[in-house]
Amino acid sequence: MQTFTEENYLKTIYHLSVDDQTVSTTQLASLLKTKAASVTDMLKKLSEKKLIDYTRYYGVNLTAAGKKVAVDVVRKHRLWEYFLVEKLKFKWDEVHAMAEELEHISSAELINRLDEFMGFPAYDPHGDPIPDRDGTFQQQTFQPVSILQVNEGGKICGVKEHSAAFLQYLERLNLLIGNKIKVLEILEYDQSVVLTINQSANRVIISRDAAQNILISI
């Protein structure tokens, strides 16, 4: 059994280790907002439990056992976010902190029943895939809005940026999951993108940075 802190470390390593890349202690310290010495101490503990492969001054990778724990935490987090939004009607920018607490509930039976109760959702409210009870993710083929050219479009399916400020910004512009967008113009000066939403006559302008953080299916 892992402590809450250990689970948080494993989940953070998992999120940072895209394509199985090695994660540095500096990355972990920055994301977890803690001292490098504290990170090193925790990595030693996780290594002793055979949840990570850790080499000092080189970095860390999850073992198969560590990845299983991390994916299980991710599954619980995303299922709770879905429950809070879909069943309790919280907004998508309100649920992350609550799910951070609920993700440490240890009962697998509770989580499996929660999953079944909600109809086995494949994606959370932010468009992130929810692993099933076996740890399998549904394949994603989402692309950022920034790849689109003029007169191209797609359906909003997720976001890369999860901060409350960004989600509130999208909500004000009606750039919500499920809505269809089309690029009308890309401004030469700063590459801002002019969009129409659901074939409306109204136009919205978003920065290049925002366009890179909104995910669509084409």
PDB file of C-alpha atoms in Angstrom:
ATOM      1  CA  MET A   1       0.000   0.000   0.000  1.00  0.00           C
ATOM      2  CA  GLN A   2       1.302   3.437  -0.948  1.00  0.00           C
ATOM      3  CA  THR A   3       0.901   6.698   0.940  1.00  0.00           C
ATOM      4  CA  PHE A   4      -0.867   9.654  -0.658  1.00  0.00           C
ATOM      5  CA  THR A   5       2.489  11.337  -1.239  1.00  0.00           C
ATOM      6  CA  GLU A   6       3.924   8.246  -2.906  1.00  0.00           C
ATOM      7  CA  GLU A   7       0.907   8.008  -5.186  1.00  0.00           C
ATOM      8  CA  ASN A   8       1.292  11.677  -6.110  1.00  0.00           C
ATOM      9  CA  TYR A   9       4.926  11.126  -7.024  1.00  0.00           C
ATOM     10  CA  LEU A  10       4.114   8.097  -9.171  1.00  0.00           C
ATOM     11  CA  LYS A  11       1.302   9.943 -10.932  1.00  0.00           C
ATOM     12  CA  THR A  12       3.546  12.939 -11.588  1.00  0.00           C
ATOM     13  CA  ILE A  13       6.328  10.741 -12.970  1.00  0.00           C
ATOM     14  CA  TYR A  14       3.766   9.052 -15.192  1.00  0.00           C
ATOM     15  CA  HIS A  15       2.526  12.376 -16.612  1.00  0.00           C
ATOM     16  CA  LEU A  16       6.075  13.587 -17.213  1.00  0.00           C
ATOM     17  CA  SER A  17       7.333  10.384 -18.801  1.00  0.00           C
ATOM     18  CA  VAL A  18       5.765  10.855 -22.240  1.00  0.00           C
ATOM     19  CA  ASP A  19       7.020   8.148 -24.622  1.00  0.00           C
ATOM     20  CA  ASP A  20       8.878   6.511 -21.713  1.00  0.00           C
ATOM     21  CA  GLN A  21      11.363   9.349 -21.387  1.00  0.00           C
ATOM     22  CA  THR A  22      13.442   9.552 -18.223  1.00  0.00           C
ATOM     23  CA  VAL A  23      12.205  12.122 -15.689  1.00  0.00           C
ATOM     24  CA  SER A  24      14.687  14.307 -13.818  1.00  0.00           C
ATOM     25  CA  THR A  25      14.561  15.241 -10.154  1.00  0.00           C
ATOM     26  CA  THR A  26      14.538  18.889 -11.232  1.00  0.00           C
ATOM     27  CA  GLN A  27      11.329  18.344 -13.216  1.00  0.00           C
ATOM     28  CA  LEU A  28       9.686  16.647 -10.254  1.00  0.00           C
ATOM     29  CA  ALA A  29      10.781  19.313  -7.778  1.00  0.00           C
ATOM     30  CA  SER A  30       9.435  22.047 -10.049  1.00  0.00           C
ATOM     31  CA  LEU A  31       6.061  20.412 -10.679  1.00  0.00           C
ATOM     32  CA  LEU A  32       5.545  19.261  -7.092  1.00  0.00           C
ATOM     33  CA  LYS A  33       6.839  22.573  -5.711  1.00  0.00           C
ATOM     34  CA  THR A  34       9.263  20.950  -3.305  1.00  0.00           C
ATOM     35  CA  LYS A  35      13.024  20.828  -2.695  1.00  0.00           C
ATOM     36  CA  ALA A  36      15.273  18.602  -4.774  1.00  0.00           C
ATOM     37  CA  ALA A  37      16.551  16.933  -1.579  1.00  0.00           C
ATOM     38  CA  SER A  38      12.997  15.946  -0.623  1.00  0.00           C
ATOM     39  CA  VAL A  39      12.454  14.529  -4.101  1.00  0.00           C
ATOM     40  CA  THR A  40      15.651  12.480  -3.831  1.00  0.00           C
ATOM     41  CA  ASP A  41      14.555  11.035  -0.477  1.00  0.00           C
ATOM     42  CA  MET A  42      11.177  10.012  -1.879  1.00  0.00           C
ATOM     43  CA  LEU A  43      12.714   8.480  -5.010  1.00  0.00           C
ATOM     44  CA  LYS A  44      14.926   6.309  -2.819  1.00  0.00           C
ATOM     45  CA  LYS A  45      11.842   5.030  -0.977  1.00  0.00           C
ATOM     46  CA  LEU A  46       9.981   4.316  -4.215  1.00  0.00           C
ATOM     47  CA  SER A  47      13.055   2.571  -5.597  1.00  0.00           C
ATOM     48  CA  GLU A  48      13.265   0.354  -2.509  1.00  0.00           C
ATOM     49  CA  LYS A  49       9.625  -0.618  -3.120  1.00  0.00           C
ATOM     50  CA  LYS A  50      10.536  -1.444  -6.741  1.00  0.00           C
ATOM     51  CA  LEU A  51       8.034   1.083  -8.072  1.00  0.00           C
ATOM     52  CA  ILE A  52      10.671   3.056  -9.988  1.00  0.00           C
ATOM     53  CA  ASP A  53      14.086   2.613 -11.548  1.00  0.00           C
ATOM     54  CA  TYR A  54      16.176   5.454 -10.173  1.00  0.00           C
ATOM     55  CA  THR A  55      19.756   6.399 -10.919  1.00  0.00           C
ATOM     56  CA  ARG A  56      21.169   9.401  -9.063  1.00  0.00           C
ATOM     57  CA  TYR A  57      22.074  12.323 -11.388  1.00  0.00           C
ATOM     58  CA  TYR A  58      20.402  10.525 -14.278  1.00  0.00           C
ATOM     59  CA  GLY A  59      16.693  10.307 -13.581  1.00  0.00           C
ATOM     60  CA  VAL A  60      13.775   8.026 -12.948  1.00  0.00           C
ATOM     61  CA  ASN A  61      11.438   5.701 -14.835  1.00  0.00           C
ATOM     62  CA  LEU A  62       8.424   3.796 -13.591  1.00  0.00           C
ATOM     63  CA  THR A  63       8.654   0.036 -13.253  1.00  0.00           C
ATOM     64  CA  ALA A  64       5.689  -2.050 -14.414  1.00  0.00           C
ATOM     65  CA  ALA A  65       4.435  -2.113 -10.815  1.00  0.00           C
ATOM     66  CA  GLY A  66       4.861   1.655 -10.469  1.00  0.00           C
ATOM     67  CA  LYS A  67       3.060   2.328 -13.730  1.00  0.00           C
ATOM     68  CA  LYS A  68       0.140   0.168 -12.598  1.00  0.00           C
ATOM     69  CA  VAL A  69      -0.223   2.240  -9.423  1.00  0.00           C
ATOM     70  CA  ALA A  70       0.058   5.523 -11.359  1.00  0.00           C
ATOM     71  CA  VAL A  71      -2.520   4.533 -13.980  1.00  0.00           C
ATOM     72  CA  ASP A  72      -4.902   3.428 -11.224  1.00  0.00           C
ATOM     73  CA  VAL A  73      -4.614   6.868  -9.589  1.00  0.00           C
ATOM     74  CA  VAL A  74      -5.175   8.559 -12.963  1.00  0.00           C
ATOM     75  CA  ARG A  75      -8.255   6.358 -13.515  1.00  0.00           C
ATOM     76  CA  LYS A  76      -9.745   7.322 -10.155  1.00  0.00           C
ATOM     77  CA  HIS A  77      -8.984  11.005 -10.659  1.00  0.00           C
ATOM     78  CA  ARG A  78     -10.661  11.158 -14.062  1.00  0.00           C
ATOM     79  CA  LEU A  79     -13.674   9.081 -13.021  1.00  0.00           C
ATOM     80  CA  TRP A  80     -14.260  11.385 -10.061  1.00  0.00           C
ATOM     81  CA  GLU A  81     -13.954  14.451 -12.288  1.00  0.00           C
ATOM     82  CA  TYR A  82     -16.555  12.950 -14.627  1.00  0.00           C
ATOM     83  CA  PHE A  83     -18.855  12.179 -11.683  1.00  0.00           C
ATOM     84  CA  LEU A  84     -18.527  15.661 -10.211  1.00  0.00           C
ATOM     85  CA  VAL A  85     -19.327  17.369 -13.515  1.00  0.00           C
ATOM     86  CA  GLU A  86     -21.926  15.015 -14.976  1.00  0.00           C
ATOM     87  CA  LYS A  87     -23.765  13.956 -11.816  1.00  0.00           C
ATOM     88  CA  LEU A  88     -23.179  16.752  -9.290  1.00  0.00           C
ATOM     89  CA  LYS A  89     -23.101  19.552 -11.889  1.00  0.00           C
ATOM     90  CA  PHE A  90     -19.850  21.176 -10.875  1.00  0.00           C
ATOM     91  CA  LYS A  91     -18.148  23.194 -13.604  1.00  0.00           C
ATOM     92  CA  TRP A  92     -15.152  21.703 -15.376  1.00  0.00           C
ATOM     93  CA  ASP A  93     -12.836  24.318 -13.842  1.00  0.00           C
ATOM     94  CA  GLU A  94     -13.923  23.438 -10.273  1.00  0.00           C
ATOM     95  CA  VAL A  95     -13.278  19.704 -10.038  1.00  0.00           C
ATOM     96  CA  HIS A  96      -9.524  19.162 -10.245  1.00  0.00           C
ATOM     97  CA  ALA A  97      -8.724  19.890  -6.592  1.00  0.00           C
ATOM     98  CA  MET A  98     -11.635  17.759  -5.363  1.00  0.00           C
ATOM     99  CA  ALA A  99     -10.582  14.870  -7.587  1.00  0.00           C
ATOM    100  CA  GLU A 100      -7.030  15.221  -6.231  1.00  0.00           C
ATOM    101  CA  GLU A 101      -8.413  14.257  -2.819  1.00  0.00           C
ATOM    102  CA  LEU A 102     -10.815  11.573  -4.019  1.00  0.00           C
ATOM    103  CA  GLU A 103      -8.208   9.821  -6.202  1.00  0.00           C
ATOM    104  CA  HIS A 104      -6.574   8.321  -3.100  1.00  0.00           C
ATOM    105  CA  ILE A 105      -9.620   6.241  -2.099  1.00  0.00           C
ATOM    106  CA  SER A 106      -8.269   2.699  -2.068  1.00  0.00           C
ATOM    107  CA  SER A 107     -11.440   0.640  -2.661  1.00  0.00           C
ATOM    108  CA  ALA A 108     -11.232  -0.901  -6.149  1.00  0.00           C
ATOM    109  CA  GLU A 109     -14.794  -2.160  -5.796  1.00  0.00           C
ATOM    110  CA  LEU A 110     -16.086   1.373  -5.195  1.00  0.00           C
ATOM    111  CA  ILE A 111     -14.256   2.704  -8.259  1.00  0.00           C
ATOM    112  CA  ASN A 112     -15.448  -0.148 -10.475  1.00  0.00           C
ATOM    113  CA  ARG A 113     -19.045   0.396  -9.354  1.00  0.00           C
ATOM    114  CA  LEU A 114     -18.678   4.143  -9.919  1.00  0.00           C
ATOM    115  CA  ASP A 115     -17.435   3.422 -13.449  1.00  0.00           C
ATOM    116  CA  GLU A 116     -20.381   1.100 -14.126  1.00  0.00           C
ATOM    117  CA  PHE A 117     -22.882   3.543 -12.605  1.00  0.00           C
ATOM    118  CA  MET A 118     -21.750   6.242 -15.033  1.00  0.00           C
ATOM    119  CA  GLY A 119     -21.862   3.946 -18.066  1.00  0.00           C
ATOM    120  CA  PHE A 120     -18.089   3.382 -18.413  1.00  0.00           C
ATOM    121  CA  PRO A 121     -17.147   6.854 -19.728  1.00  0.00           C
ATOM    122  CA  ALA A 122     -14.131   6.895 -22.073  1.00  0.00           C
ATOM    123  CA  TYR A 123     -13.128  10.523 -21.447  1.00  0.00           C
ATOM    124  CA  ASP A 124     -13.205  12.918 -18.508  1.00  0.00           C
ATOM    125  CA  PRO A 125     -14.727  16.439 -18.708  1.00  0.00           C
ATOM    126  CA  HIS A 126     -11.455  17.830 -20.108  1.00  0.00           C
ATOM    127  CA  GLY A 127     -11.223  15.254 -22.886  1.00  0.00           C
ATOM    128  CA  ASP A 128      -8.546  13.112 -21.221  1.00  0.00           C
ATOM    129  CA  PRO A 129      -8.984   9.347 -21.708  1.00  0.00           C
ATOM    130  CA  ILE A 130     -10.117   7.321 -18.697  1.00  0.00           C
ATOM    131  CA  PRO A 131      -8.324   3.969 -18.408  1.00  0.00           C
ATOM    132  CA  ASP A 132     -10.575   0.960 -17.855  1.00  0.00           C
ATOM    133  CA  ARG A 133     -10.209  -1.419 -14.916  1.00  0.00           C
ATOM    134  CA  ASP A 134      -7.375  -3.198 -16.763  1.00  0.00           C
ATOM    135  CA  GLY A 135      -5.469   0.060 -17.264  1.00  0.00           C
ATOM    136  CA  THR A 136      -6.207   0.296 -20.984  1.00  0.00           C
ATOM    137  CA  PHE A 137      -6.731   3.745 -22.504  1.00  0.00           C
ATOM    138  CA  GLN A 138      -8.954   4.435 -25.496  1.00  0.00           C
ATOM    139  CA  GLN A 139      -6.800   5.566 -28.410  1.00  0.00           C
ATOM    140  CA  GLN A 140      -6.800   9.337 -28.985  1.00  0.00           C
ATOM    141  CA  THR A 141      -6.435  11.021 -32.355  1.00  0.00           C
ATOM    142  CA  PHE A 142      -6.976  14.607 -31.224  1.00  0.00           C
ATOM    143  CA  GLN A 143      -5.008  17.495 -32.754  1.00  0.00           C
ATOM    144  CA  PRO A 144      -4.486  21.099 -31.581  1.00  0.00           C
ATOM    145  CA  VAL A 145      -6.450  23.876 -33.269  1.00  0.00           C
ATOM    146  CA  SER A 146      -3.106  25.428 -34.206  1.00  0.00           C
ATOM    147  CA  ILE A 147      -2.579  22.860 -37.004  1.00  0.00           C
ATOM    148  CA  LEU A 148      -5.660  24.077 -38.884  1.00  0.00           C
ATOM    149  CA  GLN A 149      -5.504  26.270 -41.957  1.00  0.00           C
ATOM    150  CA  VAL A 150      -8.146  28.771 -43.098  1.00  0.00           C
ATOM    151  CA  ASN A 151     -11.515  27.105 -43.845  1.00  0.00           C
ATOM    152  CA  GLU A 152     -10.555  23.974 -41.902  1.00  0.00           C
ATOM    153  CA  GLY A 153     -12.266  22.938 -38.692  1.00  0.00           C
ATOM    154  CA  GLY A 154     -13.244  20.168 -36.312  1.00  0.00           C
ATOM    155  CA  LYS A 155     -15.034  19.267 -33.087  1.00  0.00           C
ATOM    156  CA  ILE A 156     -13.550  20.309 -29.730  1.00  0.00           C
ATOM    157  CA  CYS A 157     -12.708  17.133 -27.810  1.00  0.00           C
ATOM    158  CA  GLY A 158     -10.268  18.165 -25.111  1.00  0.00           C
ATOM    159  CA  VAL A 159      -7.714  20.570 -23.703  1.00  0.00           C
ATOM    160  CA  LYS A 160      -3.998  20.332 -22.960  1.00  0.00           C
ATOM    161  CA  GLU A 161      -4.042  23.134 -20.383  1.00  0.00           C
ATOM    162  CA  HIS A 162      -6.113  22.376 -17.264  1.00  0.00           C
ATOM    163  CA  SER A 163      -5.766  25.567 -15.222  1.00  0.00           C
ATOM    164  CA  ALA A 164      -8.984  27.088 -13.923  1.00  0.00           C
ATOM    165  CA  ALA A 165      -8.152  30.395 -15.634  1.00  0.00           C
ATOM    166  CA  PHE A 166      -7.827  28.735 -19.041  1.00  0.00           C
ATOM    167  CA  LEU A 167     -11.022  26.691 -18.639  1.00  0.00           C
ATOM    168  CA  GLN A 168     -12.961  29.780 -17.554  1.00  0.00           C
ATOM    169  CA  TYR A 169     -11.562  31.645 -20.565  1.00  0.00           C
ATOM    170  CA  LEU A 170     -12.811  28.907 -22.911  1.00  0.00           C
ATOM    171  CA  GLU A 171     -16.206  28.884 -21.249  1.00  0.00           C
ATOM    172  CA  ARG A 172     -16.595  32.651 -21.738  1.00  0.00           C
ATOM    173  CA  LEU A 173     -15.875  32.178 -25.451  1.00  0.00           C
ATOM    174  CA  ASN A 174     -18.157  29.115 -25.714  1.00  0.00           C
ATOM    175  CA  LEU A 175     -15.192  26.995 -26.786  1.00  0.00           C
ATOM    176  CA  LEU A 176     -16.570  23.940 -25.023  1.00  0.00           C
ATOM    177  CA  ILE A 177     -16.164  20.228 -25.642  1.00  0.00           C
ATOM    178  CA  GLY A 178     -18.596  19.069 -28.303  1.00  0.00           C
ATOM    179  CA  ASN A 179     -18.790  22.397 -30.127  1.00  0.00           C
ATOM    180  CA  LYS A 180     -17.627  22.577 -33.739  1.00  0.00           C
ATOM    181  CA  ILE A 181     -15.217  25.264 -34.835  1.00  0.00           C
ATOM    182  CA  LYS A 182     -13.946  26.534 -38.176  1.00  0.00           C
ATOM    183  CA  VAL A 183     -10.952  28.770 -38.870  1.00  0.00           C
ATOM    184  CA  LEU A 184     -11.934  31.923 -40.754  1.00  0.00           C
ATOM    185  CA  GLU A 185      -8.613  33.739 -40.625  1.00  0.00           C
ATOM    186  CA  ILE A 186      -5.083  33.501 -39.201  1.00  0.00           C
ATOM    187  CA  LEU A 187      -3.743  36.955 -38.405  1.00  0.00           C
ATOM    188  CA  GLU A 188      -0.318  37.557 -39.910  1.00  0.00           C
ATOM    189  CA  TYR A 189       0.982  39.755 -37.089  1.00  0.00           C
ATOM    190  CA  ASP A 190       0.868  37.263 -34.207  1.00  0.00           C
ATOM    191  CA  GLN A 191      -0.792  34.152 -35.681  1.00  0.00           C
ATOM    192  CA  SER A 192      -3.975  34.719 -33.668  1.00  0.00           C
ATOM    193  CA  VAL A 193      -6.818  32.588 -34.967  1.00  0.00           C
ATOM    194  CA  VAL A 194     -10.281  33.886 -35.909  1.00  0.00           C
ATOM    195  CA  LEU A 195     -12.934  31.211 -35.380  1.00  0.00           C
ATOM    196  CA  THR A 196     -16.614  30.616 -35.839  1.00  0.00           C
ATOM    197  CA  ILE A 197     -18.417  28.239 -33.466  1.00  0.00           C
ATOM    198  CA  ASN A 198     -21.238  25.889 -34.506  1.00  0.00           C
ATOM    199  CA  GLN A 199     -21.644  27.813 -37.791  1.00  0.00           C
ATOM    200  CA  SER A 200     -22.682  30.943 -35.908  1.00  0.00           C
ATOM    201  CA  ALA A 201     -22.223  34.364 -37.456  1.00  0.00           C
ATOM    202  CA  ASN A 202     -20.323  35.408 -34.333  1.00  0.00           C
ATOM    203  CA  ARG A 203     -16.527  35.347 -34.433  1.00  0.00           C
ATOM    204  CA  VAL A 204     -14.014  34.798 -31.659  1.00  0.00           C
ATOM    205  CA  ILE A 205     -10.277  35.476 -31.740  1.00  0.00           C
ATOM    206  CA  ILE A 206      -7.858  33.332 -29.767  1.00  0.00           C
ATOM    207  CA  SER A 207      -4.097  33.563 -29.369  1.00  0.00           C
ATOM    208  CA  ARG A 208      -1.695  31.075 -30.899  1.00  0.00           C
ATOM    209  CA  ASP A 209      -0.999  29.785 -27.394  1.00  0.00           C
ATOM    210  CA  ALA A 210      -4.689  29.105 -26.784  1.00  0.00           C
ATOM    211  CA  ALA A 211      -4.967  27.405 -30.193  1.00  0.00           C
ATOM    212  CA  GLN A 212      -2.151  25.051 -29.225  1.00  0.00           C
ATOM    213  CA  ASN A 213      -4.012  24.042 -26.051  1.00  0.00           C
ATOM    214  CA  ILE A 214      -7.442  23.277 -27.525  1.00  0.00           C
ATOM    215  CA  LEU A 215      -7.752  19.754 -28.949  1.00  0.00           C
ATOM    216  CA  ILE A 216     -10.086  18.769 -31.762  1.00  0.00           C
ATOM    217  CA  SER A 217     -11.059  15.766 -33.832  1.00  0.00           C
ATOM    218  CA  ILE A 218     -11.027  16.497 -37.542  1.00  0.00           C
TER     219      ILE A 218
END
